[in-house]
Amino acid sequence: MSNAWFYRERLTDGATVEGLERPVYIAVFADWIDSYDDKPPEDEPSRSFEVEEGRVVPLSGHEPTNDVYIALKRRDEGPTLTFIAKEATAPSRLLFDDGLLFHTGDVERGASFELPP
């Protein structure tokens, strides 16, 4: 999530977000990137969501990072990743340690994945 193509934000104070106690990270990924080594667009990725009553609500018009939304909660026993939304027209795959974590066409909002520490 440190790639310049992705928007990420740490939410620290307040109520839960997507059922996860704060602090929690929200990350928004771009799709259809030919090479992550390519320079991202001139504009920095911008915040493309609002938090309303503990839910992340995607906003449109924030290319390139308005395609796949996740929440990530760090824990000593390993982080929890929660799928929020896919706004892209095509399905995407999320990889973890070079392995497929999930395909956005196969999961519903709120699907959680326990990751190794």
XYZ file of N, CA and C in Angstrom, residues 3-6 35-45 64:
48
model
N 2.657 2.117 -2.557
C 2.847 2.495 -3.950
C 2.205 3.857 -4.223
N 2.873 4.671 -5.031
C 2.390 6.027 -5.321
C 1.069 6.042 -6.089
N 0.673 4.923 -6.670
C -0.602 4.859 -7.395
C -1.790 4.733 -6.443
N -1.561 4.406 -5.182
C -2.632 4.129 -4.234
C -2.824 5.303 -3.272
N 2.387 -0.913 -15.417
C 3.589 -1.155 -14.628
C 3.611 -0.195 -13.450
N 3.734 -0.745 -12.246
C 3.793 0.103 -11.066
C 5.084 0.907 -11.019
N 6.034 0.582 -11.893
C 7.267 1.349 -11.985
C 7.073 2.625 -12.805
N 5.985 2.671 -13.588
C 5.691 3.886 -14.338
C 5.371 5.019 -13.369
N 5.658 6.227 -13.798
C 5.343 7.390 -12.974
C 3.823 7.570 -12.924
N 3.271 7.754 -11.734
C 1.820 7.985 -11.657
C 1.457 9.336 -12.274
N 0.180 9.583 -12.479
C -0.237 10.862 -13.055
C 0.291 12.034 -12.226
N 0.308 13.210 -12.842
C 0.805 14.417 -12.183
C 0.096 14.678 -10.855
N -1.214 14.492 -10.831
C -1.972 14.732 -9.604
C -1.713 13.625 -8.600
N -1.539 14.004 -7.341
C -1.428 13.009 -6.279
C -2.775 12.299 -6.142
N -2.748 11.024 -5.815
C -4.028 10.374 -5.519
C -4.764 11.157 -4.435
N -6.549 8.488 -10.383
C -6.677 7.085 -10.744
C -7.157 6.202 -9.607
